[in-house]
Amino acid sequence: MYNVMSPKAEEFISHEEVLASLAYAQEHKNDRELIDEILAKARERKGLSHREAAVLLDCELEDKNQEIYALAEQIKKDFYGNRIVMFAPLYLSNYCINGCEYCPYHLKNKHIARKKLTQEEIVKEVTALQDMGHKRLALEAGEDPINNPIEYILECIKTIYGIKHKNGAIRRVNVNIAATTIENYRKLKEAGIGTYILFQETYHKESYEKLHPTGPKHDYAYHTEAMDRAMDGGIDDVGLGVLFGLNNYQYDFTGILMHAEHLEAYKGVGPHTISVPRLRRADDIDPDVFDNGISDEIFAKIVACIRIAVPYTGMIVSTRESQACREKVLHLGISQISGASKTSVGGYAQPEPEEENSAQFDVSDNRTLDEVVKWLMEMDYVPSFCTACYREGRTGDRFMTLLKSGQIVNCCHPNALMTLKEYLEDYASEQTRTVGDKLIEKELNVITNPKVKEKVIDYLANIHKGERDFRF
Ligand code: SF4
Ligand code: SF4
């Protein structure tokens, strides 16, 4: 029985409710009157229910689809302006005891090099990441209580926050590790993590169990209820995601929105971010079984519909996607992207020798961070290295209240300009710096409050003189 307030995975992601929603969406996919009603509701920018969003996802009416894209773009502009937050993944260890059939780190894969970074290696990797200009990391590790116990993850976080190289600093560490206990989530919170990220992979229980035949991840309920435990452990920024291409995309789209509704209703705070990874080619993964069944068009439609359905949730796209695809979805709702990523364990400080391949998947966008930053600015986006909210204690419901009242914009834009300025001063090529300084000049006009603008101009001058870490 469907119950958004239930603590049980099978009730807040009720299979029957998903199927009923998919049937409803199919029945109404070309119902102009209903689609107009849903779009009118979406224009209020308060979001949509999973069922309403499912109708938009299935809609085949060309003119209405164009309206959906235009609205997604407008909502993106209203909530996030032209800022794109930058981050990089850091793989700590690819030891894993799970049997996930789509991931090369699964236990039975004997061709892949197994690695785990030592604290000394982490210092080297993070120094290399700082030297590129990164301020925000997403830590990744396989599930292995012997090789990657919580103590190891905590030690890595402590090491990372302690590394200060030249003007570099990692100011926010997000963590993507296996579902765990409330006690361990509490330890992660105490270690000062930003967002706890856990991908559901698929919400379809039967497919989930088949795709995860062995290991602790096989337990669908334990995995799906992890975000509730994370919140019980004090973590109030959580990041959801599904791996599109594993299962029927409409099912997972509906599931992820139901999960967001559950967190908002049951815990009082919706997800901080939603990631939209698609399956990629990888070692020991049969391309005939996992063929990335989602076209670029459907992928773009999913992004647009999520943007409309949960306007307050940041959306992340990784370097799994090509430059062309990233360019398309940036307009439609993506607010965070990774740049210059390595999906191997190590590889930032020194490229990994080919015979030692430890990568989780192939990267489609191989550009340097400097190239990505310049590319964004040439499209009039402001790359932002901001981490202010978490450091000012603006997380969870405090963050959501500011966001929903529209006040967050007064922080985001100035912070984006100041962190971009830091990047330009410390890490950019001359060409990128020239493009960036012009962009900052122009973007200062977006700040309407004269006092804030004056302060920002002052801070920018101080950054040029060598001072760092100003924030609103
Ligand atoms: Fe391990 Fe995660 Fe890969 Fe599964 S997806 S095999 S849990 S690293
Ligand atoms: Fe994100 Fe807060 Fe910075 Fe805005 S001010 S970009 S919401 S960290």
Short mmCIF file of C-alpha atoms and ligand atoms in Angstrom, two decimals:
data_model
loop_
_atom_site.label_atom_id
_atom_site.label_comp_id
_atom_site.label_asym_id
_atom_site.label_seq_id
_atom_site.Cartn_x
_atom_site.Cartn_y
_atom_site.Cartn_z
CA MET A 1 0.00 0.00 0.00
CA TYR A 2 1.40 3.41 -1.01
CA ASN A 3 2.23 5.65 1.92
CA VAL A 4 4.56 8.60 1.46
CA MET A 5 5.02 8.82 5.26
CA SER A 6 5.92 5.19 5.75
CA PRO A 7 9.48 4.33 6.85
CA LYS A 8 9.28 1.20 4.67
CA ALA A 9 10.82 1.35 1.20
CA GLU A 10 8.13 -0.83 -0.33
CA GLU A 11 5.45 1.55 0.91
CA PHE A 12 6.96 4.93 0.05
CA ILE A 13 8.10 3.55 -3.33
CA SER A 14 5.04 1.38 -3.78
CA HIS A 15 5.33 -0.74 -6.93
CA GLU A 16 1.56 -0.51 -7.45
CA GLU A 17 1.63 3.27 -7.22
CA VAL A 18 4.47 3.48 -9.76
CA LEU A 19 2.58 1.20 -12.16
CA ALA A 20 -0.65 3.16 -11.68
CA SER A 21 1.25 6.41 -12.36
CA LEU A 22 2.81 4.99 -15.52
CA ALA A 23 -0.60 3.80 -16.73
CA TYR A 24 -2.10 7.21 -15.95
CA ALA A 25 0.73 8.93 -17.84
CA GLN A 26 0.25 6.68 -20.87
CA GLU A 27 -3.48 7.30 -20.86
CA HIS A 28 -3.08 11.09 -20.63
CA LYS A 29 0.15 11.65 -22.54
CA ASN A 30 -1.58 13.61 -25.28
CA ASP A 31 -4.37 15.11 -23.19
CA ARG A 32 -3.92 18.82 -23.97
CA GLU A 33 -6.25 20.04 -21.28
CA LEU A 34 -4.53 18.09 -18.53
CA ILE A 35 -1.05 18.96 -19.78
CA ASP A 36 -1.99 22.66 -19.77
CA GLU A 37 -3.24 22.31 -16.20
CA ILE A 38 -0.02 20.61 -15.13
CA LEU A 39 2.10 23.25 -16.86
CA ALA A 40 0.08 26.02 -15.20
CA LYS A 41 0.78 24.43 -11.82
CA ALA A 42 4.46 24.03 -12.70
CA ARG A 43 4.68 27.74 -13.53
CA GLU A 44 3.96 28.49 -9.87
CA ARG A 45 7.39 26.95 -9.24
CA LYS A 46 6.26 24.84 -6.34
CA GLY A 47 6.90 21.55 -8.06
CA LEU A 48 4.75 18.70 -9.33
CA SER A 49 3.68 15.33 -8.02
CA HIS A 50 5.32 12.22 -9.47
CA ARG A 51 2.14 11.43 -11.35
CA GLU A 52 1.90 14.87 -12.96
CA ALA A 53 5.57 14.80 -13.89
CA ALA A 54 5.13 11.32 -15.42
CA VAL A 55 2.46 12.73 -17.76
CA LEU A 56 4.86 15.44 -18.96
CA LEU A 57 7.62 12.89 -19.46
CA ASP A 58 5.40 10.80 -21.75
CA CYS A 59 3.85 13.74 -23.61
CA GLU A 60 4.29 13.43 -27.38
CA LEU A 61 2.73 16.74 -28.43
CA GLU A 62 5.53 18.72 -30.05
CA ASP A 63 4.26 22.17 -29.07
CA LYS A 64 3.72 21.10 -25.45
CA ASN A 65 7.17 19.53 -25.32
CA GLN A 66 8.63 22.83 -26.44
CA GLU A 67 6.70 24.49 -23.59
CA ILE A 68 8.14 21.94 -21.16
CA TYR A 69 11.70 22.71 -22.31
CA ALA A 70 11.13 26.47 -22.21
CA LEU A 71 9.68 26.25 -18.69
CA ALA A 72 12.55 24.08 -17.46
CA GLU A 73 14.99 26.62 -18.81
CA GLN A 74 13.11 29.49 -17.17
CA ILE A 75 12.92 27.74 -13.80
CA LYS A 76 16.62 26.99 -14.03
CA LYS A 77 17.33 30.68 -14.68
CA ASP A 78 15.03 31.85 -11.86
CA PHE A 79 16.51 29.55 -9.21
CA TYR A 80 20.10 29.09 -10.29
CA GLY A 81 20.75 32.00 -12.66
CA ASN A 82 23.63 31.22 -15.01
CA ARG A 83 25.85 29.71 -12.33
CA ILE A 84 27.27 26.20 -12.59
CA VAL A 85 28.90 24.71 -9.49
CA MET A 86 32.08 22.73 -10.19
CA PHE A 87 33.31 19.59 -8.45
CA ALA A 88 35.55 16.56 -8.99
CA PRO A 89 35.18 12.93 -7.90
CA LEU A 90 37.96 11.29 -5.92
CA TYR A 91 37.95 7.49 -5.89
CA LEU A 92 39.48 6.26 -2.65
CA SER A 93 39.23 2.54 -3.16
CA ASN A 94 37.73 0.10 -5.66
CA TYR A 95 37.70 -2.90 -3.34
CA CYS A 96 34.09 -4.05 -3.23
CA ILE A 97 32.25 -7.12 -1.98
CA ASN A 98 29.08 -6.48 -3.95
CA GLY A 99 28.07 -8.16 -7.16
CA CYS A 100 26.54 -5.23 -9.08
CA GLU A 101 26.27 -6.53 -12.62
CA TYR A 102 26.77 -3.15 -14.34
CA CYS A 103 29.86 -2.04 -12.39
CA PRO A 104 33.43 -3.23 -13.07
CA TYR A 105 34.24 -3.06 -9.35
CA HIS A 106 32.01 -6.06 -8.68
CA LEU A 107 33.71 -8.74 -6.58
CA LYS A 108 34.13 -11.32 -9.33
CA ASN A 109 35.94 -9.02 -11.77
CA LYS A 110 39.49 -10.32 -11.72
CA HIS A 111 40.89 -8.18 -14.58
CA ILE A 112 40.61 -4.85 -12.88
CA ALA A 113 43.48 -3.51 -10.78
CA ARG A 114 42.33 -3.23 -7.16
CA LYS A 115 43.64 -0.16 -5.39
CA LYS A 116 43.14 1.74 -2.22
CA LEU A 117 44.74 5.11 -1.64
CA THR A 118 47.03 5.49 1.34
CA GLN A 119 46.94 8.77 3.27
CA GLU A 120 50.20 9.76 1.55
CA GLU A 121 48.65 9.08 -1.84
CA ILE A 122 45.60 11.11 -0.86
CA VAL A 123 47.83 14.06 -0.07
CA LYS A 124 49.31 13.80 -3.57
CA GLU A 125 45.94 13.41 -5.28
CA VAL A 126 44.31 16.24 -3.39
CA THR A 127 47.29 18.52 -3.93
CA ALA A 128 46.94 17.83 -7.68
CA LEU A 129 43.19 18.58 -7.46
CA GLN A 130 43.87 21.79 -5.54
CA ASP A 131 46.45 22.78 -8.14
CA MET A 132 43.76 22.46 -10.82
CA GLY A 133 41.52 24.77 -8.80
CA HIS A 134 38.99 22.38 -7.30
CA LYS A 135 37.38 23.28 -3.96
CA ARG A 136 34.63 20.66 -3.81
CA LEU A 137 35.10 16.88 -3.95
CA ALA A 138 32.83 13.87 -4.12
CA LEU A 139 34.52 10.88 -2.45
CA GLU A 140 33.77 7.47 -3.91
CA ALA A 141 34.56 4.05 -2.45
CA GLY A 142 33.36 0.51 -2.97
CA GLU A 143 31.72 -1.41 -0.10
CA ASP A 144 34.24 -3.52 1.77
CA PRO A 145 34.23 -3.63 5.57
CA ILE A 146 37.77 -5.03 5.66
CA ASN A 147 39.46 -2.74 3.14
CA ASN A 148 37.24 0.35 3.37
CA PRO A 149 35.79 0.46 6.90
CA ILE A 150 34.17 3.68 8.09
CA GLU A 151 37.36 4.49 10.03
CA TYR A 152 39.28 4.58 6.73
CA ILE A 153 36.73 6.91 5.13
CA LEU A 154 36.81 9.21 8.20
CA GLU A 155 40.59 9.28 8.17
CA CYS A 156 40.58 10.21 4.46
CA ILE A 157 38.13 13.07 5.10
CA LYS A 158 40.31 14.40 7.90
CA THR A 159 43.39 14.20 5.71
CA ILE A 160 41.64 15.98 2.84
CA TYR A 161 40.35 18.89 4.93
CA GLY A 162 43.85 19.29 6.39
CA ILE A 163 45.67 19.71 3.07
CA LYS A 164 46.57 23.30 2.25
CA HIS A 165 48.77 23.72 -0.77
CA LYS A 166 49.56 27.28 -1.91
CA ASN A 167 46.13 28.97 -1.99
CA GLY A 168 44.37 25.64 -2.39
CA ALA A 169 41.83 24.11 -0.02
CA ILE A 170 39.08 21.56 -0.31
CA ARG A 171 36.18 23.33 1.34
CA ARG A 172 33.44 20.77 0.92
CA VAL A 173 33.74 16.99 0.87
CA ASN A 174 30.66 15.14 -0.32
CA VAL A 175 30.63 11.41 0.24
CA ASN A 176 29.27 8.59 -1.91
CA ILE A 177 29.66 5.35 0.03
CA ALA A 178 27.46 2.31 0.54
CA ALA A 179 24.32 2.39 2.65
CA THR A 180 25.29 2.15 6.30
CA THR A 181 24.06 2.51 9.88
CA ILE A 182 22.74 5.62 11.67
CA GLU A 183 25.82 5.48 13.87
CA ASN A 184 28.15 5.62 10.87
CA TYR A 185 26.15 8.45 9.32
CA ARG A 186 26.56 10.33 12.57
CA LYS A 187 30.32 9.85 12.32
CA LEU A 188 30.30 11.19 8.76
CA LYS A 189 28.32 14.20 9.92
CA GLU A 190 30.83 14.82 12.71
CA ALA A 191 33.66 14.58 10.16
CA GLY A 192 32.12 17.59 8.41
CA ILE A 193 30.83 16.10 5.18
CA GLY A 194 28.68 18.15 2.85
CA THR A 195 26.19 15.95 1.01
CA TYR A 196 25.77 12.21 1.48
CA ILE A 197 25.19 10.76 -1.97
CA LEU A 198 23.80 7.31 -2.66
CA PHE A 199 22.46 6.20 -6.00
CA GLN A 200 19.49 3.93 -5.97
CA GLU A 201 20.50 2.51 -9.37
CA THR A 202 16.89 1.37 -9.95
CA TYR A 203 13.73 1.62 -7.86
CA HIS A 204 12.27 -1.51 -9.46
CA LYS A 205 12.72 -4.02 -6.65
CA GLU A 206 12.77 -7.16 -8.77
CA SER A 207 15.30 -5.73 -11.25
CA TYR A 208 17.28 -4.30 -8.33
CA GLU A 209 17.61 -7.73 -6.73
CA LYS A 210 18.66 -9.33 -10.03
CA LEU A 211 21.23 -6.61 -10.74
CA HIS A 212 22.64 -7.00 -7.22
CA PRO A 213 22.68 -10.78 -6.79
CA THR A 214 25.28 -10.90 -4.03
CA GLY A 215 26.68 -8.76 -1.24
CA PRO A 216 24.98 -6.44 1.26
CA LYS A 217 23.68 -4.21 -1.53
CA HIS A 218 21.27 -7.00 -2.47
CA ASP A 219 19.00 -5.81 0.35
CA TYR A 220 16.63 -3.43 -1.46
CA ALA A 221 14.94 -2.08 1.66
CA TYR A 222 18.21 -1.39 3.51
CA HIS A 223 19.56 0.47 0.48
CA THR A 224 16.38 2.42 -0.28
CA GLU A 225 15.85 3.46 3.34
CA ALA A 226 19.48 4.66 3.68
CA MET A 227 18.62 8.34 3.24
CA ASP A 228 16.18 8.19 6.15
CA ARG A 229 18.93 6.74 8.33
CA ALA A 230 21.40 9.36 7.07
CA MET A 231 18.97 12.06 8.15
CA ASP A 232 18.43 10.32 11.49
CA GLY A 233 22.22 10.46 11.87
CA GLY A 234 22.12 14.24 11.43
CA ILE A 235 23.06 14.55 7.76
CA ASP A 236 20.54 16.90 6.24
CA ASP A 237 21.88 17.28 2.71
CA VAL A 238 21.37 14.06 0.77
CA GLY A 239 21.81 13.38 -2.93
CA LEU A 240 19.66 10.91 -4.87
CA GLY A 241 20.37 9.34 -8.25
CA VAL A 242 19.40 6.47 -10.52
CA LEU A 243 21.49 4.88 -13.23
CA PHE A 244 19.42 5.46 -16.33
CA GLY A 245 19.67 2.60 -18.76
CA LEU A 246 19.39 -0.19 -16.17
CA ASN A 247 15.63 -0.38 -16.21
CA ASN A 248 12.54 1.24 -17.74
CA TYR A 249 13.34 4.94 -17.48
CA GLN A 250 9.77 6.02 -16.74
CA TYR A 251 9.71 3.70 -13.75
CA ASP A 252 12.92 5.11 -12.29
CA PHE A 253 11.94 8.69 -13.06
CA THR A 254 8.71 8.18 -11.11
CA GLY A 255 10.55 6.33 -8.35
CA ILE A 256 13.10 9.08 -7.78
CA LEU A 257 10.36 11.70 -7.52
CA MET A 258 8.47 9.51 -5.04
CA HIS A 259 11.66 9.21 -3.02
CA ALA A 260 12.02 13.01 -3.03
CA GLU A 261 8.38 13.38 -1.93
CA HIS A 262 8.98 10.88 0.87
CA LEU A 263 12.02 12.75 2.22
CA GLU A 264 10.19 16.06 2.12
CA ALA A 265 7.03 14.67 3.77
CA TYR A 266 8.64 12.33 6.28
CA LYS A 267 11.87 14.14 7.14
CA GLY A 268 10.88 17.71 6.33
CA VAL A 269 13.66 18.26 3.76
CA GLY A 270 13.76 17.10 0.17
CA PRO A 271 16.95 15.92 -1.51
CA HIS A 272 19.73 18.48 -1.90
CA THR A 273 20.69 17.10 -5.31
CA ILE A 274 19.58 14.60 -7.91
CA SER A 275 22.20 13.03 -10.18
CA VAL A 276 21.32 11.72 -13.59
CA PRO A 277 24.05 9.26 -14.61
CA ARG A 278 23.55 7.08 -17.68
CA LEU A 279 25.19 3.72 -18.14
CA ARG A 280 28.62 3.83 -19.74
CA ARG A 281 30.92 1.26 -21.24
CA ALA A 282 33.20 -0.33 -18.61
CA ASP A 283 35.56 -3.22 -18.04
CA ASP A 284 33.91 -6.67 -17.70
CA ILE A 285 30.45 -5.29 -18.46
CA ASP A 286 28.64 -6.83 -21.41
CA PRO A 287 27.71 -4.01 -23.81
CA ASP A 288 24.92 -6.17 -25.28
CA VAL A 289 23.20 -6.47 -21.93
CA PHE A 290 23.71 -2.86 -20.86
CA ASP A 291 23.47 -0.86 -24.02
CA ASN A 292 22.70 2.57 -22.60
CA GLY A 293 19.14 2.32 -23.81
CA ILE A 294 18.30 5.99 -23.35
CA SER A 295 18.67 8.33 -26.29
CA ASP A 296 20.00 11.86 -25.88
CA GLU A 297 16.48 13.17 -26.53
CA ILE A 298 14.93 11.14 -23.73
CA PHE A 299 17.81 12.05 -21.45
CA ALA A 300 17.16 15.76 -22.10
CA LYS A 301 13.45 15.28 -21.47
CA ILE A 302 14.17 13.54 -18.14
CA VAL A 303 16.39 16.45 -17.06
CA ALA A 304 13.74 19.04 -18.05
CA CYS A 305 10.94 17.18 -16.27
CA ILE A 306 12.96 16.71 -13.07
CA ARG A 307 13.82 20.44 -13.15
CA ILE A 308 10.12 21.32 -13.33
CA ALA A 309 9.01 18.73 -10.77
CA VAL A 310 11.58 19.60 -8.05
CA PRO A 311 12.75 23.18 -8.70
CA TYR A 312 14.55 23.35 -5.34
CA THR A 313 16.82 20.40 -5.96
CA GLY A 314 20.23 20.88 -7.56
CA MET A 315 20.93 18.61 -10.53
CA ILE A 316 24.27 17.01 -11.33
CA VAL A 317 25.71 15.68 -14.55
CA SER A 318 29.11 14.02 -14.71
CA THR A 319 31.83 13.53 -17.31
CA ARG A 320 30.06 10.30 -18.29
CA GLU A 321 28.32 12.62 -20.72
CA SER A 322 29.97 14.19 -23.75
CA GLN A 323 30.58 17.90 -24.15
CA ALA A 324 27.68 18.13 -26.64
CA CYS A 325 25.26 16.38 -24.33
CA ARG A 326 26.36 18.40 -21.31
CA GLU A 327 25.86 21.58 -23.31
CA LYS A 328 22.29 20.58 -24.08
CA VAL A 329 21.25 19.66 -20.56
CA LEU A 330 22.95 22.64 -18.89
CA HIS A 331 20.20 24.81 -20.35
CA LEU A 332 17.49 22.52 -19.10
CA GLY A 333 18.26 22.34 -15.44
CA ILE A 334 21.71 21.08 -14.53
CA SER A 335 23.29 23.17 -11.78
CA GLN A 336 26.48 21.20 -10.97
CA ILE A 337 29.02 19.49 -13.20
CA SER A 338 32.27 17.68 -12.64
CA GLY A 339 35.34 18.73 -14.58
CA ALA A 340 38.61 17.02 -15.51
CA SER A 341 37.46 13.89 -13.66
CA LYS A 342 39.37 10.69 -13.18
CA THR A 343 37.20 7.67 -12.49
CA SER A 344 40.16 5.53 -11.45
CA VAL A 345 41.62 5.12 -7.97
CA GLY A 346 44.34 7.74 -8.18
CA GLY A 347 45.24 9.29 -11.50
CA TYR A 348 45.15 13.01 -10.71
CA ALA A 349 48.73 13.29 -9.49
CA GLN A 350 50.01 10.90 -12.14
CA PRO A 351 48.20 9.28 -15.05
CA GLU A 352 47.47 5.62 -14.42
CA PRO A 353 49.51 3.18 -16.57
CA GLU A 354 47.22 1.39 -19.06
CA GLU A 355 47.99 -2.08 -17.68
CA GLU A 356 46.81 -0.96 -14.25
CA ASN A 357 43.35 0.22 -15.24
CA SER A 358 41.20 0.77 -12.13
CA ALA A 359 38.54 2.99 -13.70
CA GLN A 360 34.86 2.56 -12.89
CA PHE A 361 33.68 3.76 -16.30
CA ASP A 362 34.87 5.54 -19.44
CA VAL A 363 34.84 9.30 -19.35
CA SER A 364 33.29 11.04 -22.37
CA ASP A 365 34.42 14.54 -21.55
CA ASN A 366 38.19 14.50 -21.17
CA ARG A 367 38.91 18.23 -21.13
CA THR A 368 41.01 19.96 -18.49
CA LEU A 369 39.31 22.05 -15.83
CA ASP A 370 40.68 25.19 -17.47
CA GLU A 371 39.07 24.17 -20.77
CA VAL A 372 35.75 23.37 -19.09
CA VAL A 373 35.75 26.69 -17.21
CA LYS A 374 36.49 28.63 -20.39
CA TRP A 375 33.87 26.70 -22.35
CA LEU A 376 31.23 27.51 -19.71
CA MET A 377 32.14 31.19 -19.65
CA GLU A 378 32.02 31.42 -23.43
CA MET A 379 28.43 30.22 -23.21
CA ASP A 380 27.79 32.95 -20.60
CA TYR A 381 27.68 30.61 -17.63
CA VAL A 382 29.50 31.55 -14.43
CA PRO A 383 31.53 28.56 -13.16
CA SER A 384 31.25 28.67 -9.38
CA PHE A 385 33.60 27.12 -6.83
CA CYS A 386 31.32 28.23 -4.02
CA THR A 387 30.95 26.11 -0.89
CA ALA A 388 29.60 28.90 1.34
CA CYS A 389 26.29 27.44 2.52
CA TYR A 390 27.69 24.38 4.16
CA ARG A 391 30.41 26.44 5.83
CA GLU A 392 27.88 29.00 7.08
CA GLY A 393 25.65 26.23 8.43
CA ARG A 394 23.05 26.79 5.73
CA THR A 395 22.11 23.15 5.25
CA GLY A 396 18.92 21.10 5.30
CA ASP A 397 15.76 23.06 6.08
CA ARG A 398 17.70 26.32 6.67
CA PHE A 399 19.03 26.05 3.16
CA MET A 400 15.65 25.09 1.69
CA THR A 401 13.87 28.02 3.41
CA LEU A 402 16.36 30.48 1.93
CA LEU A 403 16.11 28.83 -1.45
CA LYS A 404 12.33 28.78 -1.50
CA SER A 405 12.11 32.44 -0.46
CA GLY A 406 14.41 33.34 -3.37
CA GLN A 407 16.93 34.94 -0.97
CA ILE A 408 19.69 32.48 -1.72
CA VAL A 409 20.34 34.24 -5.03
CA ASN A 410 21.78 37.17 -3.05
CA CYS A 411 24.48 34.81 -1.80
CA CYS A 412 25.03 32.54 -4.80
CA HIS A 413 25.81 35.14 -7.41
CA PRO A 414 28.35 37.20 -5.43
CA ASN A 415 29.94 33.99 -4.12
CA ALA A 416 30.17 32.59 -7.64
CA LEU A 417 31.93 35.72 -8.88
CA MET A 418 34.38 35.77 -5.97
CA THR A 419 35.27 32.08 -6.17
CA LEU A 420 35.63 32.37 -9.94
CA LYS A 421 37.97 35.31 -9.39
CA GLU A 422 40.06 33.15 -7.04
CA TYR A 423 40.21 30.48 -9.70
CA LEU A 424 41.26 32.97 -12.38
CA GLU A 425 43.98 34.46 -10.19
CA ASP A 426 45.43 31.16 -8.99
CA TYR A 427 44.91 28.53 -11.69
CA ALA A 428 43.61 29.80 -15.03
CA SER A 429 45.51 30.11 -18.27
CA GLU A 430 45.97 33.64 -19.56
CA GLN A 431 43.25 33.20 -22.18
CA THR A 432 40.75 31.88 -19.64
CA ARG A 433 41.62 34.70 -17.26
CA THR A 434 40.90 37.31 -19.94
CA VAL A 435 37.50 35.77 -20.73
CA GLY A 436 36.73 35.43 -17.01
CA ASP A 437 37.64 38.95 -15.96
CA LYS A 438 35.37 40.35 -18.67
CA LEU A 439 32.56 38.06 -17.58
CA ILE A 440 32.91 39.11 -13.92
CA GLU A 441 32.77 42.76 -14.96
CA LYS A 442 29.53 42.12 -16.84
CA GLU A 443 28.00 39.91 -14.16
CA LEU A 444 28.51 42.54 -11.46
CA ASN A 445 25.53 44.31 -13.03
CA VAL A 446 23.29 41.40 -12.08
CA ILE A 447 23.74 42.33 -8.39
CA THR A 448 20.93 44.77 -7.73
CA ASN A 449 21.59 45.63 -4.08
CA PRO A 450 24.08 48.56 -4.20
CA LYS A 451 25.60 47.72 -0.80
CA VAL A 452 26.23 44.10 -1.76
CA LYS A 453 27.66 45.19 -5.09
CA GLU A 454 30.03 47.62 -3.41
CA LYS A 455 31.21 44.90 -1.04
CA VAL A 456 31.76 42.44 -3.89
CA ILE A 457 33.84 44.98 -5.83
CA ASP A 458 35.91 45.53 -2.72
CA TYR A 459 36.36 41.77 -2.12
CA LEU A 460 37.31 41.19 -5.76
CA ALA A 461 40.03 43.83 -5.46
CA ASN A 462 41.30 42.13 -2.29
CA ILE A 463 41.35 38.75 -4.03
CA HIS A 464 43.44 40.31 -6.78
CA LYS A 465 45.83 41.51 -4.08
CA GLY A 466 46.17 37.97 -2.72
CA GLU A 467 43.51 37.60 0.00
CA ARG A 468 41.22 34.56 -0.18
CA ASP A 469 37.99 33.01 1.05
CA PHE A 470 35.45 35.83 1.17
CA ARG A 471 31.83 34.74 1.24
CA PHE A 472 28.24 35.78 1.84
FE1 SF4 B 1 30.66 -1.88 -5.60
FE2 SF4 B 1 29.31 0.39 -5.98
FE3 SF4 B 1 30.39 -0.89 -8.04
FE4 SF4 B 1 28.34 -1.95 -6.81
S1 SF4 B 1 28.31 -0.01 -7.94
S2 SF4 B 1 30.20 -3.06 -7.43
S3 SF4 B 1 28.68 -1.31 -4.70
S4 SF4 B 1 31.48 0.04 -6.34
FE1 SF4 B 2 25.57 26.77 -3.38
FE2 SF4 B 2 25.12 28.23 -1.20
FE3 SF4 B 2 27.17 28.81 -2.74
FE4 SF4 B 2 24.70 29.31 -3.54
S1 SF4 B 2 25.75 30.29 -1.82
S2 SF4 B 2 26.30 28.35 -4.75
S3 SF4 B 2 23.59 27.58 -2.71
S4 SF4 B 2 26.93 26.92 -1.61
#
